[in-house]
mmCIF file of C-alpha atoms in Angstrom:
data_model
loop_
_atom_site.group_PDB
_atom_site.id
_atom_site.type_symbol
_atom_site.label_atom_id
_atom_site.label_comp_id
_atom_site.label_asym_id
_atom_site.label_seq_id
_atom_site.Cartn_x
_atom_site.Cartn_y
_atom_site.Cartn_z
ATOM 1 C CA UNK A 362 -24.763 -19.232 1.251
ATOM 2 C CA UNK A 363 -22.145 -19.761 -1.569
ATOM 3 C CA UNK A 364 -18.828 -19.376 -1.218
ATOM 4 C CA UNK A 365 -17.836 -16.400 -3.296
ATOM 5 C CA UNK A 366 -14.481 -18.497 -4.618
ATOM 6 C CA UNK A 367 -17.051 -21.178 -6.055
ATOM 7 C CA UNK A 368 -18.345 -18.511 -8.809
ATOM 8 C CA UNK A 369 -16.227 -17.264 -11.601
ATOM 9 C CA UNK A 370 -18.482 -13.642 -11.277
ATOM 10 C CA UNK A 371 -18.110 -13.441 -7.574
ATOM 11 C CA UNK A 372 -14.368 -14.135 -7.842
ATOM 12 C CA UNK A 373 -14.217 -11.735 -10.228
ATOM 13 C CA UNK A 374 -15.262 -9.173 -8.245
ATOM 14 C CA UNK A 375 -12.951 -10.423 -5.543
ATOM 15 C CA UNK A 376 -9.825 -9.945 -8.287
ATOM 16 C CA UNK A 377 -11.253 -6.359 -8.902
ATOM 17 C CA UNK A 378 -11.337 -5.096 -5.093
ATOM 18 C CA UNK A 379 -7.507 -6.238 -4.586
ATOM 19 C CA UNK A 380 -6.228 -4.726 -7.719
ATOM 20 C CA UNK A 381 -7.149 -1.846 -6.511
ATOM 21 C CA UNK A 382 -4.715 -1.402 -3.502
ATOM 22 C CA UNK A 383 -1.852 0.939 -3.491
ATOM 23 C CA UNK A 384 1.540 -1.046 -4.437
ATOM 24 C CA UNK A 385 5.119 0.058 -4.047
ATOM 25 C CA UNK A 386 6.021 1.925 -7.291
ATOM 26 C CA UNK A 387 2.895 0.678 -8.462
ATOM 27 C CA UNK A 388 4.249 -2.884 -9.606
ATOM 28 C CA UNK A 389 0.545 -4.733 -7.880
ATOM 29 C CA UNK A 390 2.641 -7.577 -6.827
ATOM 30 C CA UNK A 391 0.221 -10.233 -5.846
ATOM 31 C CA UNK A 392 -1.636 -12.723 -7.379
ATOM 32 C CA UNK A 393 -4.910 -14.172 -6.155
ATOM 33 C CA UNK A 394 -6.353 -17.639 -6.934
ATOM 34 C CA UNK A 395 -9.350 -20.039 -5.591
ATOM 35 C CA UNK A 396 -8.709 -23.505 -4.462
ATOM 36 C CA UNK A 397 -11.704 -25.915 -5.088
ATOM 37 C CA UNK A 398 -13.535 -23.155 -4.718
ATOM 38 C CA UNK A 399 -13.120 -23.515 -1.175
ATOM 39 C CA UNK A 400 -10.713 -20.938 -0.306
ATOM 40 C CA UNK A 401 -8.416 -18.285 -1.708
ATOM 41 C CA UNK A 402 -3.922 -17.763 -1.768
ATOM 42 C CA UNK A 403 -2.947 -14.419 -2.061
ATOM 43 C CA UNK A 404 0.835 -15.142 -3.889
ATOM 44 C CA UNK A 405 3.231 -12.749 -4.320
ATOM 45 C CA UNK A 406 4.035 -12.636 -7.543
ATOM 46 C CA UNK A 407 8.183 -13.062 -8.013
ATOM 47 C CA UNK A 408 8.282 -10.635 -11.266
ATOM 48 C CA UNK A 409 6.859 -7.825 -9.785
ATOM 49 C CA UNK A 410 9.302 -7.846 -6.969
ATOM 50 C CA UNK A 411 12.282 -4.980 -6.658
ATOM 51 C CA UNK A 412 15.287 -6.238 -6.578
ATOM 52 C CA UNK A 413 17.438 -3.776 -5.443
ATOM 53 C CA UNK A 414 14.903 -1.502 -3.643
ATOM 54 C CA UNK A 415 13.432 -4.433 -1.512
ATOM 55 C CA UNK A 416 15.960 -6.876 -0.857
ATOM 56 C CA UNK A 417 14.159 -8.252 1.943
ATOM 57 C CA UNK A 418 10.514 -8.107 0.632
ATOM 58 C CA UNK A 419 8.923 -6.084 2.995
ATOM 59 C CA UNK A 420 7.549 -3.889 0.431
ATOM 60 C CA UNK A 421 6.173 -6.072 -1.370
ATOM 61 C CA UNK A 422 4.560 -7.610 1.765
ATOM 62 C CA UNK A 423 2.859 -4.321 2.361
ATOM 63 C CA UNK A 424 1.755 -3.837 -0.715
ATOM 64 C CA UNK A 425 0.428 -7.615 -0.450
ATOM 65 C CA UNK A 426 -1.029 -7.022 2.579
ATOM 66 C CA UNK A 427 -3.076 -3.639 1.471
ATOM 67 C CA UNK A 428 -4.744 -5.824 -1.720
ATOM 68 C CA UNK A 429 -5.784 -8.925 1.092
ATOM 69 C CA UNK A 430 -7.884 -5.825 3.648
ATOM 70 C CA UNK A 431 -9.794 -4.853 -0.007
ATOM 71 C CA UNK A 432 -9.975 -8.836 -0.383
ATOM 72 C CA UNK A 433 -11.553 -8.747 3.655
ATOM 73 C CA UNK A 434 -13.794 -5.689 3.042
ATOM 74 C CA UNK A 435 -14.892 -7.480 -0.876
ATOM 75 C CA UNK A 436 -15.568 -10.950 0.934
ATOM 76 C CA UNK A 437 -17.568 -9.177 3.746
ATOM 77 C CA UNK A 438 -19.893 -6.829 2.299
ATOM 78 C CA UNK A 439 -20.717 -10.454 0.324
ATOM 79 C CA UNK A 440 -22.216 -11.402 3.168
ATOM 80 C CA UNK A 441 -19.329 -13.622 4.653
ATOM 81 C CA UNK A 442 -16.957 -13.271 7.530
ATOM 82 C CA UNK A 443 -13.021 -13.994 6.299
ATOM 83 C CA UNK A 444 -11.116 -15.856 7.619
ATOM 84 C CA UNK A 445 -7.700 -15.258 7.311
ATOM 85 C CA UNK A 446 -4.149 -17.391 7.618
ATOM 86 C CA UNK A 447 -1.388 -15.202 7.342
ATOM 87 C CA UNK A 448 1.948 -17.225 5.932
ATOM 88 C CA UNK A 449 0.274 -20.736 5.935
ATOM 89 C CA UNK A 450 3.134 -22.407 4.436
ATOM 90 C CA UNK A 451 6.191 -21.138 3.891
ATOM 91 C CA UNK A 452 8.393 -23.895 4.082
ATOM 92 C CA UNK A 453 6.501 -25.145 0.652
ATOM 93 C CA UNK A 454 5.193 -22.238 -0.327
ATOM 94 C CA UNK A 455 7.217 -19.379 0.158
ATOM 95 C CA UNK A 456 5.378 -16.910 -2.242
ATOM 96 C CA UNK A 457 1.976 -17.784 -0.623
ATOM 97 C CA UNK A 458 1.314 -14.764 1.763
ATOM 98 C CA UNK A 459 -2.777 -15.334 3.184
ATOM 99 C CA UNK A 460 -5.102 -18.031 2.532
ATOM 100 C CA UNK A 461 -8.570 -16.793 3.034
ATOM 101 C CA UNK A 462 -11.710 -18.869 4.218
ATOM 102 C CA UNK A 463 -15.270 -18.018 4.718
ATOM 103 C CA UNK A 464 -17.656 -18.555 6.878
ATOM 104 C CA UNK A 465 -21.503 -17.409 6.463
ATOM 105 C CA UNK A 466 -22.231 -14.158 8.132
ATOM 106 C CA UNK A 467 -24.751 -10.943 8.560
ATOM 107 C CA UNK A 468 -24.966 -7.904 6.521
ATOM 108 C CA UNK A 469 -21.751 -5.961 6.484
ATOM 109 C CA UNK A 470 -22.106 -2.934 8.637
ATOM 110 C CA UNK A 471 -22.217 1.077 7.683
ATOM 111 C CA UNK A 472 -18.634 1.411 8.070
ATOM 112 C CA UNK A 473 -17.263 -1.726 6.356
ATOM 113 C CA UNK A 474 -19.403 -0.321 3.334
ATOM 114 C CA UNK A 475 -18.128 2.614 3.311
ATOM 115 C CA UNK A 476 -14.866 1.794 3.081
ATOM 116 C CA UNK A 477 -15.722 -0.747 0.406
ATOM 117 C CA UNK A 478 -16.958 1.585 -1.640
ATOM 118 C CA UNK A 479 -14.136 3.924 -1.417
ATOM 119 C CA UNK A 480 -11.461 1.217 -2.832
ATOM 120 C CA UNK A 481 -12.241 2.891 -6.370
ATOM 121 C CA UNK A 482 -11.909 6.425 -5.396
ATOM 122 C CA UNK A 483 -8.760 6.097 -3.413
ATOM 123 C CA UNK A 484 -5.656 7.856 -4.601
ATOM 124 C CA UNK A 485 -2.297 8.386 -4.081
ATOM 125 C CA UNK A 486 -2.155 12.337 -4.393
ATOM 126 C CA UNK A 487 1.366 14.143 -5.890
ATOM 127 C CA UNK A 488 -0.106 17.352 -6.280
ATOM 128 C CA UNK A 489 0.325 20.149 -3.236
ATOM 129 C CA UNK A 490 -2.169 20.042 -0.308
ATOM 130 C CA UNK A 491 -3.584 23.009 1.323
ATOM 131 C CA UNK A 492 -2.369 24.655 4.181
ATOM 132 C CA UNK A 493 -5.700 23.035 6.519
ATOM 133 C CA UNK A 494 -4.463 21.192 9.745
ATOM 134 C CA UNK A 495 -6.347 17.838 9.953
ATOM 135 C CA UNK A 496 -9.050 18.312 12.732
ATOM 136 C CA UNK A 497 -8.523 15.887 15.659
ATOM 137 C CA UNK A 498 -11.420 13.442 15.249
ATOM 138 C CA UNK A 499 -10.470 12.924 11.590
ATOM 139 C CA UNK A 500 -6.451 12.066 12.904
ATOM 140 C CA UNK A 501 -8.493 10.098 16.297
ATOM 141 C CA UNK A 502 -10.206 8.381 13.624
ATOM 142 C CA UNK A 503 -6.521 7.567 11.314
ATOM 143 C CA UNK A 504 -5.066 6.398 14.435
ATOM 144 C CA UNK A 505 -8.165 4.110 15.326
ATOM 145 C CA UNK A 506 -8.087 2.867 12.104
ATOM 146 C CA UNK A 507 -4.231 1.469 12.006
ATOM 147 C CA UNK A 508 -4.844 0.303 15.467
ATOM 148 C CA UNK A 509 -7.710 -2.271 14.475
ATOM 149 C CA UNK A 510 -5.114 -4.006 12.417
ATOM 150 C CA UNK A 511 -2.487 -3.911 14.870
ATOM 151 C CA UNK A 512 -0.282 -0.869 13.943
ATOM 152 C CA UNK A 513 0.139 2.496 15.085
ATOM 153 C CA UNK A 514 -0.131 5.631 13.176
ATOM 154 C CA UNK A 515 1.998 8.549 15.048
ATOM 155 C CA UNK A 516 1.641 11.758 13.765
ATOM 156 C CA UNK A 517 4.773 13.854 13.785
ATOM 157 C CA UNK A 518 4.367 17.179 15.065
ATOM 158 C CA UNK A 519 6.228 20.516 13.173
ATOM 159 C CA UNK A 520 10.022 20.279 14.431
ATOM 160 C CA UNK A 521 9.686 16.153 13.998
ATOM 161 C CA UNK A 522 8.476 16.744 10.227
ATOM 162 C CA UNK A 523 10.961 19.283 9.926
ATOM 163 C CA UNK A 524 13.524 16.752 10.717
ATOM 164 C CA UNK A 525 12.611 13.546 8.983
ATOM 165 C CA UNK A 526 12.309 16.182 5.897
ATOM 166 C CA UNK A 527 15.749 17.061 5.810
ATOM 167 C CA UNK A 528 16.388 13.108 7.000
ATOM 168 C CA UNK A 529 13.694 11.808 3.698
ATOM 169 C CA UNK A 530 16.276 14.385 1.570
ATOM 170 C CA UNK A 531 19.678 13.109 2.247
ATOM 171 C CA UNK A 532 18.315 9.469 1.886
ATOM 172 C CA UNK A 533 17.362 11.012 -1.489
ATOM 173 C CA UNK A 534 20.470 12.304 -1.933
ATOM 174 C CA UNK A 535 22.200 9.197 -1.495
ATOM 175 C CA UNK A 536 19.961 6.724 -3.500
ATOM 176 C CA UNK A 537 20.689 9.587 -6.667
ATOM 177 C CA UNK A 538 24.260 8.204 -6.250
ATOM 178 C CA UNK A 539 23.390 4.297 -6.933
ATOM 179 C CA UNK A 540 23.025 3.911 -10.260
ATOM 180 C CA UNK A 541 21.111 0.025 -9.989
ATOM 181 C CA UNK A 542 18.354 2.255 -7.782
ATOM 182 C CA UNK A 543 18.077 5.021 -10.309
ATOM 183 C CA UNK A 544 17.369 2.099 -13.010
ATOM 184 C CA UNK A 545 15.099 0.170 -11.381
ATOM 185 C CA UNK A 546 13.250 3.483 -9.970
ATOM 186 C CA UNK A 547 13.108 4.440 -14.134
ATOM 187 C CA UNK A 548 12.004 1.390 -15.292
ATOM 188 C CA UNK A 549 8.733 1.292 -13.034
ATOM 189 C CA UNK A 550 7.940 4.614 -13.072
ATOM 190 C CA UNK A 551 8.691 6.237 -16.239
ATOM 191 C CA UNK A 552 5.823 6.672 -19.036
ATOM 192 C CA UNK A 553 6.513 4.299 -21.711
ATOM 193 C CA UNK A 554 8.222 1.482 -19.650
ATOM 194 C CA UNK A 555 5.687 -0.396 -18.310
ATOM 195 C CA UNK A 556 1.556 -0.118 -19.507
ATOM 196 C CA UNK A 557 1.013 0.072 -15.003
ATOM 197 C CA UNK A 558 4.073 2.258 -13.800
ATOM 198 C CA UNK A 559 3.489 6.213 -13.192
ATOM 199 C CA UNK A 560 2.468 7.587 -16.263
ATOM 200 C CA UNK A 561 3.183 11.430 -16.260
ATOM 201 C CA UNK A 562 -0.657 12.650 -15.041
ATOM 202 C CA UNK A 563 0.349 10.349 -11.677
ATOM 203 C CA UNK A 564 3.943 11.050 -11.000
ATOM 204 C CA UNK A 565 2.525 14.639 -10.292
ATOM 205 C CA UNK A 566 4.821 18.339 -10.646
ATOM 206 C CA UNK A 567 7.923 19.065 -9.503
ATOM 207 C CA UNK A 568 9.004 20.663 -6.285
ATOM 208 C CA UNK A 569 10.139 24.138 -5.607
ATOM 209 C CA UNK A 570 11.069 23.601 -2.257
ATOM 210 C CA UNK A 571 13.975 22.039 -0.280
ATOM 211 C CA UNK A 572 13.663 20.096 1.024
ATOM 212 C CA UNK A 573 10.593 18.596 -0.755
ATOM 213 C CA UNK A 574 7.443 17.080 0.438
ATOM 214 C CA UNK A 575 6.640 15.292 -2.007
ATOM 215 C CA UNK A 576 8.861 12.344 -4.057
ATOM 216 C CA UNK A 577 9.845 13.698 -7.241
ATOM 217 C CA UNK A 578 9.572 11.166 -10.202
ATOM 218 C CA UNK A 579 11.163 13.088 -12.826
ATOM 219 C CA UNK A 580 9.818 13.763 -16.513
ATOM 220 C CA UNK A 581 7.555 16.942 -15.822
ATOM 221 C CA UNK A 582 7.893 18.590 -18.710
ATOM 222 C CA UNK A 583 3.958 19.668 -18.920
ATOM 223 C CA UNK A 584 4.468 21.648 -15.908
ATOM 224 C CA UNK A 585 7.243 23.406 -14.245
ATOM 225 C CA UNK A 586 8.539 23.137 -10.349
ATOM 226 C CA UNK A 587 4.997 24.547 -8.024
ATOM 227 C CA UNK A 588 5.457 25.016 -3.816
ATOM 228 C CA UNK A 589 3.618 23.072 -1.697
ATOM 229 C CA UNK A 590 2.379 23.016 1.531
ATOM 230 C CA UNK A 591 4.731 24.705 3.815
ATOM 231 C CA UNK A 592 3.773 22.528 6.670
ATOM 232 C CA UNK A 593 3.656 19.432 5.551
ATOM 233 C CA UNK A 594 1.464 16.625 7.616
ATOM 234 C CA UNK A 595 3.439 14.054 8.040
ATOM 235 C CA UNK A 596 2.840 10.644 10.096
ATOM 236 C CA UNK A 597 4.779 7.622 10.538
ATOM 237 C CA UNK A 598 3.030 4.062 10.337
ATOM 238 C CA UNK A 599 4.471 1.813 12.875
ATOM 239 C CA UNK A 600 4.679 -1.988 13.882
ATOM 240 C CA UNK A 601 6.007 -3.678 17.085
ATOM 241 C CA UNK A 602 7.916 -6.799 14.880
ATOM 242 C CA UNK A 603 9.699 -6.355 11.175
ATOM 243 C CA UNK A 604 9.443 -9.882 10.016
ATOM 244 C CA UNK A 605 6.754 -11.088 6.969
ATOM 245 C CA UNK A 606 3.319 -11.147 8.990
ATOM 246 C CA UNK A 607 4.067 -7.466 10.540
ATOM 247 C CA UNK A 608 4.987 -6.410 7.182
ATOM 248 C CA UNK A 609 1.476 -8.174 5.593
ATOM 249 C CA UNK A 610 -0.286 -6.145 8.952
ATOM 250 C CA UNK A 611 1.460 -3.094 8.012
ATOM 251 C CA UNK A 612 0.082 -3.133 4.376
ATOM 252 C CA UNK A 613 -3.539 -3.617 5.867
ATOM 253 C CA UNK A 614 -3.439 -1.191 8.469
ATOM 254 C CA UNK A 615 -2.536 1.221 5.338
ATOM 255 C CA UNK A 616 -5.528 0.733 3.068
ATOM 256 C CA UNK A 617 -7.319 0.794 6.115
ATOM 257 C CA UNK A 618 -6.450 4.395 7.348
ATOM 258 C CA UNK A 619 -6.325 5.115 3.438
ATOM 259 C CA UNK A 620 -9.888 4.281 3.131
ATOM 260 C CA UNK A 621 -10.700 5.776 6.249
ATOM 261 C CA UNK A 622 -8.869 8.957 4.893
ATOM 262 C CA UNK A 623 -10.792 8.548 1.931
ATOM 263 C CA UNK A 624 -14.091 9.047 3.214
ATOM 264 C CA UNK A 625 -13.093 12.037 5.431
ATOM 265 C CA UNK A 626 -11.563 13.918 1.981
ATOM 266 C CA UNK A 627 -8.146 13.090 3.185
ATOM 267 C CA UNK A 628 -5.091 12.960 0.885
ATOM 268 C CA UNK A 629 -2.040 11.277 1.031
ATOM 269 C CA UNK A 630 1.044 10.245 -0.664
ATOM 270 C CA UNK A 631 4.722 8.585 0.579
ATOM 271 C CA UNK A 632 8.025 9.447 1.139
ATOM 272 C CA UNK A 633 9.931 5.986 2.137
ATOM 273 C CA UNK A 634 13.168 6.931 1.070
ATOM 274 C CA UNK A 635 15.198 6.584 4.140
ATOM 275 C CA UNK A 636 13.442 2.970 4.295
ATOM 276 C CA UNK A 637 14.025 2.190 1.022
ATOM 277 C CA UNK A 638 17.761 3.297 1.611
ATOM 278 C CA UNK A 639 17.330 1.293 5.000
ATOM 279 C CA UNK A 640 16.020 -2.365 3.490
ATOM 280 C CA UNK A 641 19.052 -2.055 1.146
ATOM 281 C CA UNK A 642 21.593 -2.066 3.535
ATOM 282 C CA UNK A 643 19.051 -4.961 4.998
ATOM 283 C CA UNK A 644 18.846 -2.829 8.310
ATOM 284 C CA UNK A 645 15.511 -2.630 10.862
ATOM 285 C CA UNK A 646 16.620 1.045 12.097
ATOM 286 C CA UNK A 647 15.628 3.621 12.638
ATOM 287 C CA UNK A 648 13.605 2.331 15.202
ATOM 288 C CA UNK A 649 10.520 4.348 16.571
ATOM 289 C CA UNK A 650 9.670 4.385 20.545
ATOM 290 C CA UNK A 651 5.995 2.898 19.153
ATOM 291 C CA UNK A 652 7.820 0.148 16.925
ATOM 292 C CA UNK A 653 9.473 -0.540 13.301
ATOM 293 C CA UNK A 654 8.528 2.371 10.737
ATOM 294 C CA UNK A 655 6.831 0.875 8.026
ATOM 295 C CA UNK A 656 5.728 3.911 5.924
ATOM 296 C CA UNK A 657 6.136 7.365 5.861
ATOM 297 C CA UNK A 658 2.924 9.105 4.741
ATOM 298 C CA UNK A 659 2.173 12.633 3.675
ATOM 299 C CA UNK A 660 -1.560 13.741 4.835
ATOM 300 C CA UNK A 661 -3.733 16.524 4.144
ATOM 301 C CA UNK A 662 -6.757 17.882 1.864
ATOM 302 C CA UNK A 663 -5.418 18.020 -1.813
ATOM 303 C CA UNK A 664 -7.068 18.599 -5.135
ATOM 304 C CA UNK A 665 -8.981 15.471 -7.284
ATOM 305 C CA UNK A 666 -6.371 13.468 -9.108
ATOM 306 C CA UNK A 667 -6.773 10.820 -11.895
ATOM 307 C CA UNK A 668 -5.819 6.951 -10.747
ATOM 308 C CA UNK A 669 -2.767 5.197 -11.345
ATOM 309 C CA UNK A 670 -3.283 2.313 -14.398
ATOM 310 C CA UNK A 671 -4.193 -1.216 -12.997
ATOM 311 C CA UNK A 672 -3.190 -4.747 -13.822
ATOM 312 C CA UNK A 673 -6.830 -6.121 -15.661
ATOM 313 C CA UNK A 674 -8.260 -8.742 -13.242
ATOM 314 C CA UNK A 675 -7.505 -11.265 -15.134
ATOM 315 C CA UNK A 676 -3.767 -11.381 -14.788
ATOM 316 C CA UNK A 677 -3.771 -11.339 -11.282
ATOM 317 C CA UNK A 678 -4.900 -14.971 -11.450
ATOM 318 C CA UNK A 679 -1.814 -17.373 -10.776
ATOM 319 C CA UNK A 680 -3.884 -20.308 -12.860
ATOM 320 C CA UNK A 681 -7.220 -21.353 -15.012
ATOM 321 C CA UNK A 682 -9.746 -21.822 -12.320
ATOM 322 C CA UNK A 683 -9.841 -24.834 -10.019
ATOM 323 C CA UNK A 684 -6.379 -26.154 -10.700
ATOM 324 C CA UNK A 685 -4.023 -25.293 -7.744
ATOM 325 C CA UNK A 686 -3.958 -28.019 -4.774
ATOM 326 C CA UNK A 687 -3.137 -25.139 -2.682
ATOM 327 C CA UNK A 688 -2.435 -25.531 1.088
ATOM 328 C CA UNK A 689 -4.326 -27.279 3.834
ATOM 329 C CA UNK A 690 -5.401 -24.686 6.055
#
């Protein structure tokens, strides 16, 4: 069986399935190239990085490591099993993240499919949710499904999303105050800035309630302030280290439960304030009994929403075809 980095349509199709992961402030900062047509580097790409937001790069990791499970679930329902180096070479390579082989394998199975075929429908939702608890095999199943890529998903019950509300809204109120935040926030998210921020049909409606469940982007001058859920679902996505490779396992224990979430009609959206507010001061608190919070997700069954814009597969290619070395691996 081919390797599906030898042929320019099969890597194409490769390209498509990681571009569609979910990316901090949508900046999709990873690039993707084949070696030889042998294997495949997933790079992070240096321009797409936050600055002041992400000092240490664990965003970006995560978002990195959410477009290499679509690369895993693309190069599998192929027909081949990856296999996958996380942080190869660093000491040379300190932008390569994954190097991905192949070897020849069965037909995928049902579930790897189905999740598959759910990258293109998956959304991050703004809009309010309804008021409908999430039964307990689809949360067994959320749980199961950031477990298989060694995280934990804890779902916070009312009086612990109660608190990490009010927590999410003075973080909030204290990254208002830092004007270099506030700019760099702007300039990724605002229509106009950038062809693949958060136009205004993304960013979703302001809040009427304090605190707020949802992140509020600004510019929502279609529609005025709407109430949301009034008890939010909220869960925290946890890993046992907070160095590169936990941040790479957080980002694809995340598209999986998103997928999973996906198929099950689930919703969700993010409110990583207090981390964002925590990476700056280049902290690893607050620290979770079950590990290091990586994200803070919003859950529950909201209305259809339209997808953020992508990067076009073709710049997520670091070169022309065939010309990296790349790494031994």
């Amino acid at each position: 069986m081919n390797s599906p980095f030898a042929a320019e349509r099969a890597f194409h199709r490769l390209l498509t399935a990681a571009g569609q992961a979910p990316s901090v402030l949508n900046t999709q900062p990873w690039r993707l190239e084949a070696v030889r047509g042998e294997f495949a580097e997933l790079l992070a790409d240096p321009d797409r990085r936050l600055r002041v937001s992400d000092p240490r790069g664990r965003s970006l990791h995560v978002s990195c490591g959410a477009a290499l499970f679509n690369l895993r679930l693309a190069v599998r329902t192929a027909g081949h099993r990856p296999l996958i180096w996380l942080l190869p070479n660093t000491a040379e390579e300190p932008r390569l993240l994954a190097a991905v082989r192949v070897s020849p394998y069965g037909p995928a199975s049902v579930e790897t499919r189905e999740l598959y075929d759910r990258i293109g429908l998956r959304r991050t939702n703004r809009e309010p949710f309804s008021e409908r608890p999430l039964p307990p095999h689809v949360l067994a199943d959320l749980r199961h499904a950031a477990a298989r890529e060694r995280a934990c998903l804890v779902m916070l019950g009312r009086h612990a999303a109660a608190d990490l509300l009010e927590h999410i809204a003075i973080a909030d109120d204290e990254l208002a105050k830092d004007g270099d935040y506030q700019a760099e926030l702007r300039a990724w998210t605002m229509s106009g800035n950038r062809r693949d921020g958060l136009p205004s049909y993304v960013r979703g409606p302001g809040c009427a309630d304090d605190p707020a469940p949802v992140r509020d982007f600004g510019g929502h001058k279609e529609r005025g302030p709407v109430h949301f859920e009034s008890r939010p679902q909220l869960a925290v996505l946890t890993t046992a280290g907070d160095g590169p490779a936990d941040w790479l396992r957080a980002g694809q224990a995340l598209q999986r439960l998103l997928l999973t979430a996906t198929v099950h009609g689930i919703s969700a959206s993010f409110l990583n304030q207090p981390l964002d507010l925590r990476d700056m001061r280049r902290r690893s608190d607050p620290h979770h009994r079950r590990g290091h919070i990586q994200m803070i997700i919003r859950l529950g069954y909201g209305p259809a929403v339209p997808r953020a814009p992508r990067r076009p597969a073709a710049e997520l290619r670091t070169s022309p075809a065939g010309t990296r070395e790349g790494c031994a691996v």
